[in-house]
Coordinates of C-alpha atoms in Angstrom, one line a residue:
M1097 CA -12.6 26.9 -6.1
E1098 CA -10.6 23.8 -5.0
P1099 CA -12.1 20.4 -5.6
Q1100 CA -13.1 18.7 -2.3
I1101 CA -11.1 15.7 -1.4
N1102 CA -13.0 12.6 -0.3
P1103 CA -11.2 11.3 2.9
R1104 CA -12.1 7.7 2.1
E1105 CA -10.8 8.0 -1.5
A1106 CA -7.6 9.6 -0.2
A1107 CA -7.1 6.8 2.3
R1108 CA -7.8 4.2 -0.4
Q1109 CA -5.3 5.9 -2.7
Q1110 CA -2.7 6.1 0.0
A1111 CA -3.1 2.4 0.8
E1112 CA -2.7 1.5 -2.9
D1113 CA 0.4 3.6 -3.1
A1114 CA 1.8 1.8 -0.1
V1115 CA 1.2 -1.5 -1.7
E1116 CA 3.1 -0.4 -4.8
E1117 CA 6.0 0.9 -2.8
A1118 CA 6.2 -2.3 -0.8
R1119 CA 6.2 -4.3 -4.1
Q1120 CA 9.1 -2.2 -5.3
A1121 CA 10.9 -2.7 -2.1
V1122 CA 10.6 -6.5 -2.5
R1123 CA 12.1 -6.3 -6.0
D1124 CA 14.9 -4.1 -4.8
T1125 CA 16.1 -6.3 -1.9
E1126 CA 19.5 -8.0 -2.0
T1127 CA 19.5 -10.2 1.1
M1128 CA 17.0 -12.8 2.3
G1129 CA 16.4 -11.0 5.6
D1130 CA 15.6 -7.7 3.8
R1131 CA 13.3 -9.6 1.4
I1132 CA 11.4 -11.2 4.3
A1133 CA 10.9 -7.8 5.9
A1134 CA 9.8 -6.3 2.6
V1135 CA 7.3 -9.1 2.0
S1136 CA 5.9 -8.6 5.5
R1137 CA 5.4 -4.9 4.8
L1138 CA 3.8 -5.8 1.5
F1139 CA 1.2 -8.0 3.2
T1140 CA 0.5 -5.3 5.8
A1141 CA 0.0 -2.8 3.1
K1142 CA -2.3 -5.1 1.2
R1143 CA -4.4 -5.6 4.3
A1144 CA -4.7 -1.9 4.8
A1145 CA -5.7 -1.4 1.1
E1146 CA -8.4 -4.1 1.5
R1147 CA -9.7 -2.4 4.6
A1148 CA -9.7 1.0 2.9
A1149 CA -11.6 -0.5 -0.1
K1150 CA -14.2 -2.0 2.2
E1151 CA -14.8 1.3 4.0
S1152 CA -15.3 3.3 0.8

């Protein structure tokens, strides 16, 4: 029997993964424009993770 996946836990984990991917993108940027875009994505991902944590 497969374990059941909690949708809220899955959403929270996805949000945390997105934050980590965004952090890595900031580290990997070479130009200032790319870094600004990556930081913007990082903040968006952090807000999504915070919302997911509040909902769970």
